CSV table of C-alpha atoms and ligand atoms in Angstrom, one decimal:
chain,number,residue,atom,x,y,z
A,1159,MET,CA,5.7,3.6,-12.4
A,1160,ILE,CA,4.3,0.1,-12.0
A,1161,ARG,CA,4.4,-2.5,-14.8
A,1162,THR,CA,3.4,-6.2,-14.4
A,1163,HIS,CA,3.7,-8.8,-17.1
A,1164,GLY,CA,2.2,-12.3,-17.1
A,1165,LEU,CA,1.8,-12.3,-13.4
A,1166,ARG,CA,0.5,-15.5,-11.7
A,1167,TYR,CA,0.5,-16.6,-8.2
A,1168,LYS,CA,-0.5,-19.8,-6.3
A,1169,TYR,CA,-0.8,-20.1,-2.6
A,1170,PRO,CA,0.3,-23.5,-1.4
A,1171,ALA,CA,-3.3,-24.3,-0.4
A,1172,GLY,CA,-5.1,-21.9,-2.7
A,1173,PRO,CA,-6.4,-21.4,-6.2
A,1174,GLN,CA,-4.2,-20.5,-9.2
A,1175,LEU,CA,-4.4,-16.7,-9.6
A,1176,ALA,CA,-3.7,-15.0,-12.9
A,1177,PHE,CA,-3.5,-11.2,-13.3
A,1178,ARG,CA,-4.0,-9.1,-16.4
A,1179,ASP,CA,-1.0,-7.0,-17.3
A,1180,VAL,CA,-1.0,-3.5,-15.8
A,1181,GLU,CA,1.0,-0.4,-16.6
A,1182,LEU,CA,0.6,2.7,-14.5
A,1183,ALA,CA,2.5,5.9,-15.3
A,1184,ARG,CA,4.6,7.6,-12.7
A,1185,GLY,CA,2.4,9.7,-10.5
A,1186,GLY,CA,-0.7,7.9,-11.8
A,1187,VAL,CA,-3.6,6.7,-9.7
A,1188,LEU,CA,-4.9,3.1,-10.1
A,1189,LEU,CA,-8.2,1.9,-8.6
A,1190,LEU,CA,-8.0,-1.9,-8.1
A,1191,GLN,CA,-11.6,-3.1,-7.9
A,1192,GLY,CA,-13.0,-6.5,-7.4
A,1193,ARG,CA,-15.1,-8.6,-5.1
A,1194,SER,CA,-13.7,-10.1,-2.0
A,1195,GLY,CA,-11.4,-13.0,-2.9
A,1196,SER,CA,-10.7,-11.6,-6.4
A,1197,GLY,CA,-7.0,-11.2,-5.6
A,1198,LYS,CA,-6.5,-7.5,-4.8
A,1199,SER,CA,-4.4,-8.0,-1.6
A,1200,THR,CA,-2.4,-10.7,-3.4
A,1201,TRP,CA,-1.7,-8.3,-6.3
A,1202,LEU,CA,-0.5,-5.6,-3.9
A,1203,SER,CA,1.8,-8.1,-2.1
A,1204,LEU,CA,3.3,-9.1,-5.4
A,1205,VAL,CA,3.9,-5.5,-6.4
A,1206,ALA,CA,5.4,-4.7,-3.0
A,1207,GLY,CA,7.7,-7.7,-3.4
A,1208,LEU,CA,6.2,-9.3,-0.3
A,1209,LEU,CA,5.2,-12.4,-2.4
A,1210,THR,CA,7.3,-13.8,-5.2
A,1211,PRO,CA,5.2,-14.5,-8.4
A,1212,THR,CA,5.1,-18.1,-9.5
A,1213,GLN,CA,5.2,-16.7,-13.0
A,1214,GLY,CA,5.7,-13.3,-14.6
A,1215,ASP,CA,7.5,-10.1,-13.7
A,1216,VAL,CA,6.9,-6.9,-11.7
A,1217,GLU,CA,8.8,-3.7,-12.3
A,1218,VAL,CA,8.4,-0.7,-9.9
A,1219,ALA,CA,10.0,2.7,-10.7
A,1220,GLY,CA,12.4,1.0,-13.1
A,1221,GLN,CA,13.4,-1.7,-10.6
A,1222,ALA,CA,12.7,-5.3,-11.8
A,1223,LEU,CA,11.9,-7.1,-8.5
A,1224,ALA,CA,13.1,-10.5,-9.8
A,1225,ALA,CA,16.6,-9.0,-10.0
A,1226,LEU,CA,16.8,-8.5,-6.3
A,1227,SER,CA,17.8,-11.0,-3.6
A,1228,ARG,CA,15.3,-11.4,-0.8
A,1229,GLY,CA,17.4,-9.2,1.4
A,1230,ALA,CA,17.9,-6.5,-1.2
A,1231,ARG,CA,14.1,-6.7,-1.9
A,1232,ASP,CA,13.3,-6.0,1.7
A,1233,ALA,CA,15.7,-3.0,1.8
A,1234,TRP,CA,14.3,-1.8,-1.5
A,1235,ARG,CA,10.7,-2.1,-0.2
A,1236,ALA,CA,11.5,-0.2,3.0
A,1237,ARG,CA,12.8,2.7,1.0
A,1238,SER,CA,10.6,2.7,-2.2
A,1239,VAL,CA,7.2,1.3,-1.3
A,1240,GLY,CA,4.6,2.9,1.0
A,1241,PHE,CA,2.2,0.2,2.1
A,1242,LEU,CA,-1.0,1.0,4.0
A,1243,PRO,CA,-2.2,-2.5,4.9
A,1244,GLN,CA,-5.8,-3.2,5.8
A,1245,LYS,CA,-4.7,-4.4,9.2
A,1246,LEU,CA,-2.4,-1.6,10.3
A,1247,HIS,CA,0.2,-3.6,12.2
A,1248,LEU,CA,1.2,-1.0,14.7
A,1249,SER,CA,3.0,-2.4,17.7
A,1250,GLU,CA,1.0,-1.9,20.9
A,1251,ALA,CA,4.3,-2.2,22.9
A,1252,LEU,CA,5.6,1.0,21.4
A,1253,THR,CA,4.6,4.7,21.2
A,1254,VAL,CA,3.5,6.1,17.9
A,1255,ARG,CA,6.9,7.8,17.5
A,1256,ALA,CA,8.8,4.5,18.2
A,1257,ASN,CA,6.5,2.7,15.7
A,1258,LEU,CA,7.6,5.2,13.0
A,1259,ALA,CA,11.2,5.0,14.1
A,1260,LEU,CA,11.2,1.3,13.1
A,1261,ALA,CA,10.8,2.3,9.4
A,1262,PHE,CA,14.2,3.9,9.5
A,1263,TYR,CA,15.8,0.7,10.9
A,1264,ALA,CA,14.1,-1.3,8.1
A,1265,ALA,CA,15.4,1.1,5.5
A,1266,GLY,CA,19.0,1.0,7.0
A,1267,LEU,CA,18.9,4.7,7.7
A,1268,PRO,CA,19.6,6.6,11.0
A,1269,GLU,CA,16.4,7.6,12.8
A,1270,ASP,CA,15.3,11.0,11.9
A,1271,GLY,CA,13.1,12.3,14.7
A,1272,ALA,CA,12.4,15.7,13.0
A,1273,ARG,CA,11.1,13.9,9.9
A,1274,ILE,CA,8.8,11.8,12.1
A,1275,ASP,CA,7.4,14.9,13.8
A,1276,GLU,CA,7.1,16.7,10.5
A,1277,VAL,CA,5.1,13.9,8.8
A,1278,LEU,CA,2.8,13.3,11.8
A,1279,ALA,CA,2.1,17.0,11.9
A,1280,ARG,CA,1.4,17.2,8.2
A,1281,LEU,CA,-1.2,14.4,8.6
A,1282,GLY,CA,-2.8,16.2,11.5
A,1283,VAL,CA,-1.7,13.7,14.2
A,1284,GLY,CA,1.2,15.5,15.7
A,1285,GLU,CA,-0.3,15.4,19.1
A,1286,VAL,CA,-0.4,11.6,19.4
A,1287,ALA,CA,3.3,11.0,19.0
A,1288,ARG,CA,3.7,9.8,22.6
A,1289,ARG,CA,0.6,7.7,22.7
A,1290,LYS,CA,0.3,3.9,22.3
A,1291,PRO,CA,-1.7,2.8,19.3
A,1292,SER,CA,-4.5,1.5,21.6
A,1293,GLN,CA,-5.1,5.2,22.6
A,1294,LEU,CA,-5.9,6.3,19.1
A,1295,SER,CA,-9.2,6.5,17.3
A,1296,GLY,CA,-9.5,4.4,14.1
A,1297,GLY,CA,-9.0,7.4,11.9
A,1298,GLN,CA,-6.0,8.5,13.9
A,1299,ALA,CA,-4.4,5.0,13.7
A,1300,GLN,CA,-4.9,5.0,10.0
A,1301,ARG,CA,-3.1,8.4,9.7
A,1302,VAL,CA,-0.3,7.2,11.8
A,1303,ALA,CA,0.1,4.1,9.6
A,1304,LEU,CA,0.0,6.4,6.5
A,1305,ALA,CA,2.6,8.6,8.1
A,1306,ARG,CA,4.8,5.5,8.6
A,1307,SER,CA,4.3,4.5,5.0
A,1308,ILE,CA,5.5,7.9,3.5
A,1309,LEU,CA,8.4,8.6,5.8
A,1310,MET,CA,10.9,7.7,3.1
A,1311,ASN,CA,9.1,9.5,0.2
A,1312,PRO,CA,8.2,6.2,-1.5
A,1313,ARG,CA,7.9,5.8,-5.3
A,1314,VAL,CA,4.6,4.0,-5.0
A,1315,LEU,CA,1.9,4.1,-2.3
A,1316,LEU,CA,-0.3,1.0,-2.0
A,1317,ALA,CA,-3.5,1.2,0.1
A,1318,ASP,CA,-5.5,-2.0,0.9
A,1319,GLU,CA,-9.2,-1.3,1.6
A,1320,PRO,CA,-8.4,2.1,3.2
A,1321,THR,CA,-12.1,3.0,3.6
A,1322,ALA,CA,-13.2,-0.2,5.2
A,1323,SER,CA,-15.0,0.6,8.5
A,1324,LEU,CA,-15.0,4.3,7.8
A,1325,ASP,CA,-18.2,6.4,7.5
A,1326,ASP,CA,-18.8,8.4,4.3
A,1327,GLU,CA,-17.1,11.5,5.6
A,1328,ALA,CA,-14.0,9.8,7.0
A,1329,ALA,CA,-13.7,7.6,3.9
A,1330,ALA,CA,-13.7,10.7,1.6
A,1331,ALA,CA,-11.2,12.4,3.9
A,1332,SER,CA,-8.9,9.3,3.9
A,1333,LEU,CA,-8.9,9.1,0.0
A,1334,GLU,CA,-8.3,12.8,-0.3
A,1335,LEU,CA,-5.3,12.5,2.1
A,1336,LEU,CA,-3.9,9.5,0.2
A,1337,ARG,CA,-4.1,11.4,-3.0
A,1338,GLU,CA,-2.5,14.4,-1.5
A,1339,VAL,CA,0.4,12.6,0.1
A,1340,ALA,CA,1.1,10.5,-3.0
A,1341,GLN,CA,1.2,13.7,-5.1
A,1342,ALA,CA,3.6,15.3,-2.6
A,1343,CYS,CA,6.0,12.4,-2.8
A,1344,GLY,CA,5.6,12.1,-6.6
A,1345,ALA,CA,4.4,8.6,-6.0
A,1346,SER,CA,2.0,6.4,-8.0
A,1347,LEU,CA,-1.0,5.6,-5.9
A,1348,VAL,CA,-2.9,2.2,-5.9
A,1349,VAL,CA,-6.1,1.9,-3.9
A,1350,ALA,CA,-7.5,-1.7,-3.7
A,1351,THR,CA,-11.1,-1.9,-2.6
A,1352,HIS,CA,-14.5,-3.5,-3.1
A,1353,ASP,CA,-16.0,-0.3,-1.7
A,1354,VAL,CA,-18.1,1.3,-4.4
A,1355,ARG,CA,-17.8,4.8,-2.8
A,1356,VAL,CA,-14.2,5.0,-3.8
A,1357,ARG,CA,-15.0,5.2,-7.5
A,1358,ASN,CA,-16.5,8.7,-7.0
A,1359,ALA,CA,-13.7,10.0,-4.9
A,1360,LEU,CA,-11.1,8.8,-7.4
A,1361,ALA,CA,-13.0,9.7,-10.5
A,1362,ASP,CA,-9.8,10.3,-12.6
A,1363,ALA,CA,-8.2,7.0,-11.6
A,1364,VAL,CA,-7.3,4.3,-14.0
A,1365,VAL,CA,-9.6,1.4,-13.1
A,1366,TYR,CA,-8.4,-2.2,-13.1
A,1367,ARG,CA,-11.3,-4.6,-12.5
A,1368,LEU,CA,-9.7,-7.6,-11.1
A,1369,ASP,CA,-10.8,-11.2,-11.0
A,1370,ALA,CA,-7.6,-13.2,-10.7
A,1371,THR,CA,-9.6,-16.5,-10.3
A,1372,GLU,CA,-10.8,-16.2,-13.9
A,1373,PRO,CA,-8.5,-17.5,-16.6
A,1374,VAL,CA,-6.5,-14.8,-18.5
A,1375,ALA,CA,-5.7,-15.1,-22.2
A,1376,ALA,CA,-2.0,-15.8,-22.6
B,1351,ADP,P1,-9.0,-9.9,-2.1
B,1351,ADP,O1,-8.0,-9.0,-1.4
B,1351,ADP,O2,-9.5,-9.4,-3.4
B,1351,ADP,O3,-10.2,-10.2,-1.2
B,1351,ADP,P2,-7.0,-12.0,-1.8
B,1351,ADP,O4,-5.8,-11.6,-2.6
B,1351,ADP,O5,-7.0,-11.8,-0.4
B,1351,ADP,O6,-8.3,-11.3,-2.4
B,1351,ADP,O7,-7.3,-13.5,-2.1
B,1351,ADP,C1,-7.3,-14.0,-3.4
B,1351,ADP,C2,-7.6,-15.5,-3.4
B,1351,ADP,O8,-6.5,-16.2,-2.8
B,1351,ADP,C3,-8.8,-15.9,-2.6
B,1351,ADP,O9,-9.4,-17.1,-3.2
B,1351,ADP,C4,-8.2,-16.3,-1.2
B,1351,ADP,O10,-9.1,-17.3,-0.6
B,1351,ADP,C5,-6.9,-16.9,-1.6
B,1351,ADP,N1,-5.9,-16.7,-0.5
B,1351,ADP,C6,-5.5,-15.5,0.0
B,1351,ADP,N2,-4.6,-15.7,0.9
B,1351,ADP,C7,-4.3,-17.0,1.0
B,1351,ADP,C8,-3.5,-17.9,1.8
B,1351,ADP,N3,-2.6,-17.3,2.7
B,1351,ADP,N4,-3.5,-19.2,1.6
B,1351,ADP,C9,-4.4,-19.7,0.6
B,1351,ADP,N5,-5.2,-19.0,-0.1
B,1351,ADP,C10,-5.2,-17.7,0.0
B,1352,MG,MG1,-8.0,-8.0,0.3
């Protein structure tokens, strides 16, 4: 479940952004649409607790983010939020397996190698566990990042432009996989995109057409 109320954000050197209220049911799918610069990535960061709103509240799976200290919020995010960023942020210094192990440290949990192997295999990339990220195709790297994001069975799964730079077939497969893994975790899924192809693949999603640079009625 995701609920936002009166959400505003201003980057130090950026425009004032204002977001319409959103309520997404547990297990629901939200398609966050809008042109480049409309505030999609910012909204995802606010919901993930990576940015603190200048006004308004976010509640995720019953947790009001404002009630958490920064440390508690980071620990909460590591356990409860699956984030598939546009830039995957896999460490080139580490193997795939070690990249995924970091998620356990962030969550304050002992590393569970069997869980890492299980999730990689489930996403069809079991054979790349010992490789470095530079030895992966784009599609494999995205699956590895998706595996990392669902290790803890998050309550929400947030994907930022997951189809950017994928051809039609790979884009459809990526969305299908996101939907599948979100369902398996019982997580709500948010896909932020300006890619019009996504609308067809997520035909049953709640659509939130975003332009945070437009004034919002109070
Ligand atoms: P989208 O993901 O829809 O392309 P963003 O959330 O990235 O939109 O950006 C929304 C607005 O905030 C844009 O006007 C962008 O220029 C601005 N913005 C984004 N990040 C920063 C930043 N770090 N500093 C200043 N302005 C930013
Ligand atoms: Mg963006």
